[in-house]
Structure formats: C-alpha cells, structure tokens
Short mmCIF file of C-alpha atoms in Angstrom, two decimals:
data_model
loop_
_atom_site.label_atom_id
_atom_site.label_comp_id
_atom_site.label_asym_id
_atom_site.label_seq_id
_atom_site.Cartn_x
_atom_site.Cartn_y
_atom_site.Cartn_z
CA MET A 105 -6.55 -12.43 2.52
CA ILE A 106 -8.06 -10.63 -0.68
CA ALA A 107 -6.45 -7.62 -2.03
CA PRO A 108 -8.30 -5.44 -4.56
CA CYS A 109 -6.37 -3.29 -7.02
CA HIS A 110 -7.03 -1.48 -10.31
CA PHE A 111 -7.88 -3.66 -13.13
CA GLY A 112 -5.04 -4.24 -15.27
CA LEU A 113 -2.58 -3.97 -12.33
CA GLU A 114 -2.76 -7.64 -10.82
CA ALA A 115 0.68 -8.82 -11.75
CA VAL A 116 2.41 -5.63 -10.15
CA LEU A 117 0.25 -6.43 -7.14
CA LYS A 118 0.99 -10.12 -7.22
CA LYS A 119 4.87 -9.71 -7.25
CA GLU A 120 4.44 -7.11 -4.34
CA ILE A 121 2.79 -9.66 -2.13
CA ILE A 122 5.33 -12.50 -3.06
CA ASP A 123 7.93 -10.02 -2.39
CA LEU A 124 6.58 -9.42 1.33
CA GLY A 125 6.67 -13.13 1.71
CA TYR A 126 3.19 -14.58 1.29
CA ASP A 127 1.91 -17.21 -0.89
CA VAL A 128 -0.68 -15.94 -3.56
CA THR A 129 -3.51 -18.71 -4.03
CA LYS A 130 -5.62 -16.76 -6.65
CA VAL A 131 -5.11 -14.28 -8.80
CA GLU A 132 -8.55 -12.38 -10.54
CA ASP A 133 -9.51 -9.63 -12.16
CA GLY A 134 -8.95 -6.62 -9.97
CA ARG A 135 -8.10 -8.91 -7.07
CA ILE A 136 -5.44 -11.18 -5.28
CA THR A 137 -6.01 -13.60 -2.86
CA PHE A 138 -3.02 -14.82 -0.67
CA LEU A 139 -2.53 -16.60 2.70
CA GLY A 140 -1.64 -14.75 5.93
CA ASP A 141 -2.12 -14.21 9.61
CA ALA A 142 -2.95 -11.50 11.71
CA GLU A 143 0.82 -10.19 11.02
CA ALA A 144 -0.13 -10.19 7.43
CA VAL A 145 -3.05 -7.89 7.82
CA CYS A 146 -0.62 -5.42 9.41
CA ARG A 147 2.26 -5.61 6.82
CA GLY A 148 -0.16 -5.72 4.14
CA ASN A 149 -1.68 -2.26 4.94
CA VAL A 150 1.53 -0.58 5.70
CA PHE A 151 3.67 -2.14 2.69
CA LEU A 152 1.65 -2.91 -0.08
CA ARG A 153 2.05 0.23 -2.70
CA THR A 154 -0.28 -0.95 -5.07
CA ALA A 155 -3.27 -2.68 -3.13
CA GLU A 156 -6.86 -0.75 -2.56
CA ARG A 157 -7.22 -2.57 0.73
CA ILE A 158 -6.64 -5.80 2.68
CA LEU A 159 -9.89 -8.01 3.49
CA ILE A 160 -9.99 -11.12 5.40
CA LYS A 161 -11.89 -13.41 3.71
CA VAL A 162 -14.79 -14.83 5.75
CA GLY A 163 -15.87 -17.38 3.16
CA SER A 164 -17.13 -18.07 -0.30
CA PHE A 165 -20.13 -20.16 -1.53
CA LYS A 166 -22.38 -20.42 -4.50
CA ALA A 167 -26.02 -18.65 -4.33
CA LEU A 168 -28.66 -18.73 -7.13
CA SER A 169 -31.49 -17.48 -4.90
CA TYR A 170 -31.69 -14.97 -2.08
CA GLU A 171 -32.95 -17.87 0.20
CA GLU A 172 -29.77 -19.59 -0.51
CA LEU A 173 -27.75 -16.30 -0.05
CA PHE A 174 -29.42 -15.92 3.55
CA ASP A 175 -28.82 -19.37 4.43
CA ARG A 176 -25.17 -19.97 3.38
CA THR A 177 -24.30 -16.39 5.03
CA LYS A 178 -25.86 -17.33 7.86
CA GLU A 179 -23.71 -20.55 7.96
CA LEU A 180 -20.35 -18.66 8.52
CA PRO A 181 -18.53 -18.29 11.77
CA TRP A 182 -19.32 -14.58 12.21
CA GLU A 183 -18.81 -14.69 15.94
CA ASP A 184 -15.03 -15.43 15.00
CA TYR A 185 -14.86 -12.09 13.84
CA ILE A 186 -17.49 -9.77 15.29
CA PRO A 187 -17.76 -9.26 18.68
CA ILE A 188 -21.15 -8.43 20.65
CA GLU A 189 -20.73 -4.62 20.69
CA GLY A 190 -19.22 -4.73 17.10
CA LYS A 191 -20.90 -2.36 14.25
CA PHE A 192 -21.54 -4.37 10.95
CA TRP A 193 -22.84 -3.89 7.69
CA VAL A 194 -22.16 -4.78 3.99
CA ALA A 195 -20.46 -1.72 2.87
CA LYS A 196 -20.31 -2.90 -0.75
CA ALA A 197 -21.74 -5.41 -3.14
CA ALA A 198 -20.61 -5.78 -6.67
CA SER A 199 -22.18 -8.44 -8.94
CA VAL A 200 -20.93 -9.90 -12.41
CA LYS A 201 -22.68 -12.33 -14.48
CA SER A 202 -24.80 -13.57 -11.50
CA LYS A 203 -28.38 -14.15 -11.12
CA LEU A 204 -28.33 -11.97 -7.90
CA PHE A 205 -27.26 -8.57 -9.23
CA SER A 206 -29.13 -6.15 -6.70
CA PRO A 207 -26.44 -4.65 -4.63
CA SER A 208 -29.14 -3.17 -1.92
CA ASP A 209 -31.26 -6.51 -1.88
CA ILE A 210 -27.75 -8.44 -1.49
CA GLN A 211 -26.64 -6.22 1.21
CA SER A 212 -29.72 -6.36 3.33
CA ILE A 213 -30.10 -9.84 3.01
CA MET A 214 -26.66 -10.50 4.48
CA LYS A 215 -26.93 -8.41 7.12
CA LYS A 216 -30.16 -9.87 8.42
CA ALA A 217 -28.29 -13.50 8.09
CA ILE A 218 -25.52 -12.37 9.99
CA VAL A 219 -27.66 -10.58 12.56
CA GLU A 220 -29.87 -13.98 12.70
CA ARG A 221 -26.81 -16.10 13.53
CA LEU A 222 -25.12 -13.75 15.92
CA LYS A 223 -28.40 -13.15 17.90
CA LYS A 224 -28.53 -17.11 18.92
CA ILE A 225 -24.56 -17.20 19.49
CA TYR A 226 -24.69 -14.00 21.80
CA HIS A 227 -28.16 -14.61 23.29
CA VAL A 228 -29.37 -10.95 22.60
CA ASN A 229 -32.52 -9.70 20.40
CA TRP A 230 -30.66 -6.51 19.54
CA PHE A 231 -27.46 -5.08 18.74
CA GLU A 232 -26.35 -1.72 19.83
CA GLU A 233 -23.47 -1.78 17.55
CA SER A 234 -21.53 0.87 19.53
CA GLY A 235 -18.06 -0.41 19.47
CA TRP A 236 -15.35 -0.97 16.43
CA SER A 237 -16.52 -1.35 12.75
CA PHE A 238 -16.52 -4.44 11.00
CA PRO A 239 -17.48 -3.43 7.34
CA LEU A 240 -18.06 -6.28 4.88
CA ARG A 241 -17.22 -6.17 0.99
CA VAL A 242 -19.00 -8.96 -1.11
CA PHE A 243 -18.20 -9.69 -4.80
CA LEU A 244 -20.54 -12.03 -7.08
CA LEU A 245 -18.56 -13.58 -10.04
CA LYS A 246 -20.74 -16.47 -12.02
CA ASP A 247 -22.95 -17.10 -8.91
CA GLU A 248 -20.14 -17.48 -6.70
CA VAL A 249 -20.13 -15.21 -3.57
CA THR A 250 -16.97 -14.33 -1.91
CA ILE A 251 -17.20 -12.21 1.34
CA GLY A 252 -14.34 -10.32 2.64
CA LEU A 253 -14.16 -8.22 6.21
CA ASP A 254 -12.59 -4.81 5.53
CA THR A 255 -9.35 -4.34 7.54
CA THR A 256 -8.42 -1.14 6.10
CA GLY A 257 -11.22 1.63 6.14
CA GLU A 258 -10.37 4.46 4.28
CA SER A 259 -8.69 3.00 0.97
CA LEU A 260 -5.00 2.23 0.90
CA HIS A 261 -4.32 5.10 -1.87
CA LYS A 262 -4.90 7.47 0.93
CA ARG A 263 -1.37 7.86 1.89
CA GLY A 264 -2.25 10.71 4.19
CA TYR A 265 0.32 13.26 2.59
CA ARG A 266 -2.07 14.43 -0.05
CA LYS A 267 -4.25 17.19 1.67
CA LEU A 268 -4.47 19.34 -1.56
CA THR A 269 -5.11 18.12 -4.79
CA ALA A 270 -5.02 19.03 -8.47
CA LYS A 271 -8.85 18.72 -10.43
CA ALA A 272 -7.91 15.25 -11.53
CA PRO A 273 -5.61 13.70 -9.51
CA ILE A 274 -4.16 9.96 -9.84
CA ALA A 275 -4.79 7.61 -7.17
CA GLU A 276 -1.46 7.46 -5.41
CA ASN A 277 -1.49 3.15 -5.61
CA LEU A 278 -2.12 3.44 -9.06
CA ALA A 279 0.72 5.93 -9.67
CA ALA A 280 3.03 3.36 -7.80
CA ALA A 281 1.89 0.57 -9.99
CA LEU A 282 2.55 2.60 -13.02
CA ILE A 283 6.11 3.43 -11.72
CA MET A 284 6.84 -0.04 -10.79
CA LEU A 285 5.94 -1.16 -14.41
CA THR A 286 9.07 0.73 -15.87
CA PRO A 287 12.62 -0.15 -15.59
CA TRP A 288 13.01 3.02 -13.18
CA LYS A 289 15.47 2.72 -10.18
CA ALA A 290 16.24 5.21 -7.36
CA ASP A 291 19.54 5.76 -9.04
CA ARG A 292 18.10 6.96 -12.65
CA ILE A 293 16.41 10.56 -13.04
CA LEU A 294 12.69 10.99 -13.29
CA VAL A 295 10.96 14.11 -14.60
CA ASP A 296 6.87 14.33 -14.23
CA PRO A 297 6.22 17.66 -16.24
CA PHE A 298 2.70 17.67 -15.52
CA CYS A 299 3.00 16.74 -11.94
CA GLY A 300 -0.32 18.40 -10.53
CA SER A 301 -0.44 17.75 -6.89
CA GLY A 302 3.04 15.74 -6.84
CA THR A 303 2.07 12.30 -6.88
CA PHE A 304 4.33 10.46 -9.29
CA PRO A 305 7.37 12.32 -7.76
CA ILE A 306 6.34 11.85 -4.29
CA GLU A 307 5.29 7.73 -4.82
CA ALA A 308 8.80 7.69 -6.40
CA ALA A 309 10.53 9.52 -3.74
CA MET A 310 8.79 7.17 -1.20
CA MET A 311 10.14 4.31 -3.06
CA ALA A 312 13.73 5.42 -3.41
CA ALA A 313 13.95 6.11 0.52
CA ASN A 314 12.37 2.64 0.94
CA MET A 315 9.28 4.50 2.98
CA ALA A 316 6.16 2.13 3.34
CA PRO A 317 3.12 3.74 2.19
CA GLY A 318 1.20 3.15 5.14
CA ILE A 319 4.02 4.43 7.53
CA ASN A 320 1.72 7.79 8.27
CA ARG A 321 -1.84 6.73 8.44
CA GLU A 322 -4.37 4.75 10.33
CA PHE A 323 -6.29 1.45 9.84
CA LEU A 324 -9.71 0.39 10.52
CA SER A 325 -8.41 -2.92 12.17
CA GLU A 326 -6.20 -1.28 14.92
CA GLY A 327 -9.05 -1.47 17.35
CA TRP A 328 -9.75 -4.93 16.65
CA HIS A 329 -7.75 -6.43 19.40
CA HIS A 330 -9.41 -9.62 19.53
CA LEU A 331 -8.25 -10.45 16.16
CA ILE A 332 -4.77 -8.70 15.79
CA ALA A 333 -2.86 -7.96 18.94
CA LYS A 334 -1.76 -4.35 19.38
CA ARG A 335 2.19 -5.70 19.49
CA GLU A 336 1.52 -6.63 15.76
CA TRP A 337 0.68 -3.20 14.76
CA TYR A 338 3.81 -2.15 16.46
CA ASP A 339 6.09 -4.64 15.33
CA THR A 340 5.31 -3.42 11.72
CA LEU A 341 5.49 0.22 12.24
CA ASP A 342 9.00 -0.47 13.81
CA GLU A 343 10.10 -2.83 10.93
CA ALA A 344 8.74 0.08 8.20
CA ARG A 345 10.69 2.56 10.18
CA ASP A 346 13.95 0.90 10.31
CA LEU A 347 13.72 0.46 6.53
CA VAL A 348 13.59 4.45 5.90
CA ASP A 349 16.46 5.61 4.31
CA LEU A 350 16.05 9.43 3.47
CA THR A 351 20.14 9.98 2.71
CA VAL A 352 19.71 8.23 -0.80
CA LYS A 353 20.87 10.48 -3.82
CA THR A 354 17.84 11.20 -6.13
CA ASP A 355 17.04 13.23 -9.17
CA ILE A 356 13.36 13.50 -8.98
CA GLN A 357 11.77 16.29 -10.54
CA GLY A 358 8.16 17.68 -10.89
CA TYR A 359 7.23 20.47 -13.25
CA ASP A 360 3.86 22.17 -13.56
CA ALA A 361 2.71 25.31 -15.59
CA ASP A 362 0.70 26.48 -12.51
CA GLU A 363 2.72 27.90 -9.65
CA HIS A 364 -0.43 27.10 -7.45
CA MET A 365 0.10 23.26 -8.14
CA VAL A 366 4.00 23.30 -7.45
CA ALA A 367 3.28 24.78 -4.07
CA ILE A 368 0.73 22.16 -3.34
CA SER A 369 2.98 19.45 -4.68
CA ARG A 370 5.89 21.06 -2.37
CA GLU A 371 3.45 20.83 0.64
CA ASN A 372 2.18 17.28 -0.17
CA ALA A 373 5.81 16.27 -0.06
CA ARG A 374 6.67 17.96 2.92
CA LEU A 375 3.85 16.06 4.64
CA ALA A 376 4.96 12.59 3.06
CA GLY A 377 8.54 13.38 4.70
CA VAL A 378 10.33 13.42 1.10
CA GLU A 379 10.54 17.11 0.47
CA ASP A 380 14.52 16.93 0.22
CA LEU A 381 14.32 13.99 -2.34
CA ILE A 382 12.29 16.28 -4.90
CA HIS A 383 12.90 19.59 -6.90
CA PHE A 384 9.43 21.00 -7.77
CA GLN A 385 9.47 24.09 -10.32
CA THR A 386 7.04 26.04 -12.20
CA ARG A 387 7.72 25.39 -15.84
CA ASP A 388 5.84 24.59 -18.85
CA VAL A 389 6.14 21.37 -20.82
CA ALA A 390 7.68 23.64 -23.76
CA LYS A 391 10.73 24.32 -21.69
CA LEU A 392 11.21 20.47 -20.88
CA SER A 393 14.96 19.82 -21.14
CA HIS A 394 17.62 18.06 -19.04
CA ALA A 395 21.32 17.83 -19.40
CA LYS A 396 21.91 14.18 -18.63
CA LYS A 397 21.13 11.02 -20.55
CA TYR A 398 18.84 7.95 -19.91
CA GLY A 399 16.24 9.73 -18.04
CA PHE A 400 12.39 8.97 -17.55
CA ILE A 401 9.49 10.94 -17.96
CA ILE A 402 6.59 9.38 -15.99
CA THR A 403 3.32 11.57 -16.44
CA ASN A 404 -0.27 11.85 -16.31
CA PRO A 405 -1.03 14.63 -19.09
CA PRO A 406 -4.13 16.56 -19.02
CA TYR A 407 -6.90 14.62 -21.56
CA GLY A 408 -9.74 16.78 -21.51
CA GLU A 409 -11.97 16.03 -19.02
CA ARG A 410 -13.50 19.47 -19.82
CA LEU A 411 -14.06 20.89 -23.30
CA GLU A 412 -12.00 24.05 -23.18
CA GLU A 413 -9.11 21.72 -22.42
CA LYS A 414 -9.91 19.40 -25.11
CA LYS A 415 -9.05 22.00 -28.02
CA ASN A 416 -5.76 22.52 -26.27
CA LEU A 417 -4.88 19.03 -26.09
CA ARG A 418 -3.57 18.25 -29.79
CA ALA A 419 -0.97 21.33 -29.15
CA LEU A 420 0.12 19.97 -25.77
CA TYR A 421 0.91 16.56 -26.70
CA GLU A 422 2.72 17.79 -29.83
CA THR A 423 4.81 19.79 -27.78
CA LEU A 424 5.46 16.88 -25.27
CA GLY A 425 6.53 14.99 -28.25
CA GLU A 426 8.99 17.65 -29.51
CA ARG A 427 10.59 18.19 -26.18
CA TYR A 428 10.70 14.15 -25.87
CA ARG A 429 12.67 13.95 -29.20
CA GLN A 430 15.37 16.52 -27.66
CA LEU A 431 15.92 14.21 -24.69
CA ASP A 432 18.65 12.10 -26.04
CA SER A 433 18.10 8.35 -25.11
CA TRP A 434 15.33 8.84 -22.55
CA SER A 435 12.35 6.96 -21.82
CA LEU A 436 8.59 8.26 -21.60
CA TYR A 437 5.81 6.64 -19.76
CA MET A 438 2.36 8.52 -19.67
CA ILE A 439 -1.31 7.55 -18.87
CA THR A 440 -3.74 9.02 -20.61
CA ALA A 441 -7.35 8.51 -21.98
CA TYR A 442 -6.81 11.05 -24.92
CA GLU A 443 -7.29 8.56 -28.11
CA ASP A 444 -4.85 10.46 -30.39
CA ALA A 445 -2.07 10.58 -27.71
CA CYS A 446 0.64 8.68 -29.92
CA ARG A 447 -0.25 10.60 -33.44
CA ASP A 448 -0.16 13.97 -31.80
CA ILE A 449 3.46 12.74 -29.79
CA GLY A 450 4.44 11.72 -33.38
CA ARG A 451 5.72 8.11 -32.42
CA LYS A 452 4.18 4.79 -31.71
CA ALA A 453 4.46 3.51 -28.16
CA ASP A 454 6.43 0.56 -27.84
CA LYS A 455 3.96 -0.79 -25.68
CA ASN A 456 0.68 0.26 -24.30
CA ARG A 457 -1.52 -1.14 -21.72
CA LYS A 458 -5.31 -0.70 -20.87
CA ILE A 459 -5.91 0.33 -17.42
CA TYR A 460 -9.26 1.16 -15.73
CA ASN A 461 -8.73 4.46 -13.46
CA GLY A 462 -12.02 4.29 -11.68
CA MET A 463 -14.54 3.52 -14.34
CA MET A 464 -12.56 5.16 -16.88
CA LYS A 465 -10.38 3.40 -19.14
CA THR A 466 -7.10 4.72 -19.94
CA TYR A 467 -3.63 3.70 -21.83
CA PHE A 468 -0.27 3.22 -20.30
CA TYR A 469 1.66 4.19 -23.33
CA GLN A 470 5.69 3.08 -23.11
CA PHE A 471 7.96 4.96 -25.22
CA GLN A 472 11.27 3.10 -24.37
CA GLY A 473 14.62 4.54 -24.32
CA PRO A 474 18.06 2.56 -24.74
CA LYS A 475 19.32 0.95 -21.63
CA PRO A 476 22.33 2.77 -20.28
CA PRO A 477 25.79 1.31 -20.58
CA ARG A 478 26.60 -1.42 -17.54
CA ARG A 479 28.80 0.55 -15.10
CA GLU A 480 31.76 -1.22 -14.51
CA ASN A 481 31.78 -3.07 -11.16
CA HIS A 482 35.14 -3.37 -9.71
CA HIS A 483 34.11 -5.19 -6.70
CA ASP A 484 35.58 -8.97 -6.36
CA GLY A 485 32.82 -11.40 -5.70
#
C-alpha cells in the first residue's frame, strides 16, 4: 500500500501506520509505503488521520522512454484489479527528476497500455467502462515509475463534517498532523483563537473521543467486491464505532472575531458529532485569556493572502504575542506563511518546521511552555 501525505509530515503518518499494526517498508518525501491486505485498505481509509489517500501498489519499474513505459505498464497484471466493466484512467501523474515529464503523455500512454492488455485477457475490442471506478495515480522519481490504484476517491482530508468553510481553511489531515506534533493530550486545555471553520478544535475533539476520521464518509473502493469483501468494511466500521467515547472530559475552545465563522464552526462540530466537547465563542484575539495553567494554543492565524490583510498582520501577531505572554506556562503552536511571525510575536520559536500546505511553504512554529508537574499517582502497580 502507498499512503501519500503532506511534505514534512511523513514521520507522523509513519507512526500512525505502525500504531495501526502494519509494517512500513519505505518512507519517501510525501509518501509512506507499507504492507497490508484488503482489511488494511478499509482500516487505513477509516483510521488514518494524516494520510491523503490509500493506494494499492500495482507495480514499479524503470522507464527512460515512452515505449518502455508502454511495455512495462502492459506487463502488469491489470486483470487482477480491474473487472471487464470497470472504468479506469490515470487520474494523476507526477514526475520529478525523470526523462519522462509530461503528465498528459504519461497518462494517455499508460491508459493505452492497460487497454491493450485487458483487450487480450477479456477478448473484447471495446470497454464500456460502465462499472465501478478504478483511478490510478502514478509517480515518477529519477525514472522509477510507481503505480498506485486509488481506493479512497475524494481525498481523506474530507471527513464529511466540513460543509461550510472559512476563506483559507486548513486541511483536516494537516490540522490533525500538527496537533500530533505537539504534546497535547485530551486532558489538557486547547484554544484556537483564529478557529475559522473550526478545524483544529474539531480534529482535537475527535482525537479526544477516539473517533476515527473516516467514520462518517464513503470510500471509492466500497464497491470493489472482487477485491474487498463487504464484510471487511462492516468489521472496520464496527471496530471504529466501538472505540468512540463521547463521555471524555475536555477543555477545547475555538474563538473567532467573526460571529458568522463561529456559527459555521458550531455547525461543523455538530456534523462531526463532537459539538458537546468544544466551546466556541465570538472573541477577538485581543481578549484571549484563560484562568488555568499549562494550556495549548494551536492555531492557523491569517497570513495575508490578500493585500488588505497584509497591512494588519503586524498588529495582529503583536497582539497574539502580548496575549500569549500573559498566559502563564502555556505553549503556542502555529502554522503560518507570514515571514515576520516570530519578530512580531516578540520571541524566537523553540522549534520550527517547514511544511508544504499544497504548494505553499509554511512554517510550524513551536513555542514550548514548561511541562505540568507530574500528578501523583496513588495506584499500586
């Protein structure tokens, strides 16, 4: 199996896959390869918070010419995956440091090769392609071609709860990965002062309640009964439902200065099934405060995609810095593309990592507060 993810978050996804019980065989920029069966397709799609999609690896080979690409693609056992009525196409081709670099040429040549092979196998000259969809994704890296069959369909970041969005929403799987990069746990305070459509608080609440991210959505391969028995999907969803605990005590808060966004956040949280675990409020960042210690601010503040925002950015980050200094022993984690974020906040980040949000280079700044004192544990054993 191949699980693509955001560049810079491979380690988070690798840990998730291992925690699900699968062996990782390869880690590359933006994707993890692991071993699994039909059950792993279902569990990967339902449980992985930080993956983009789950692909079944059909094969990989070297190709320096289009002729070679055609021949090697044709050699693969396509009939093991695509039934006679299947609808198949190369949905995406990406090429890095390879002789073959035109995505459209790669796509059409590979499609032709698959058609040629299946014509012989199925003894037909024409494919109606009236059945289930089998989209393929192809990566070329240094002339090595890797082909994956997409089991997911609409990207996994689409959990199904975000019907309404902010103007520059953060992808759900990216938000989940960033929370996982912090030491936040369900029993700690989490505040997002720029909550937008509520993604950070909702992802945190789903983690706190042990709710699988894919529990409320559909996947393309649910109709591939020749590859994945229906039973596998039922079993995976039963497993996911059994794990959910909505009685967990949380202190998760989302603020936004725009009351319309707060209403959207509430509705999204309700659709996700975690509205009771989050407190949303219309509140400007200048009013950010909390009585308790050792909390976390995890946020995606504006970074001035539009010009009129740009001129207010400095004041906004300075205000965030002032409020943060008043929060005794808190930690601040923020993702932003704004270059002067640390200067305006008034403190150098303890850590910072580069993360690509789509094609945009952003930084995940980490300002770490002290660890809370260990709670005395009076249990024996």
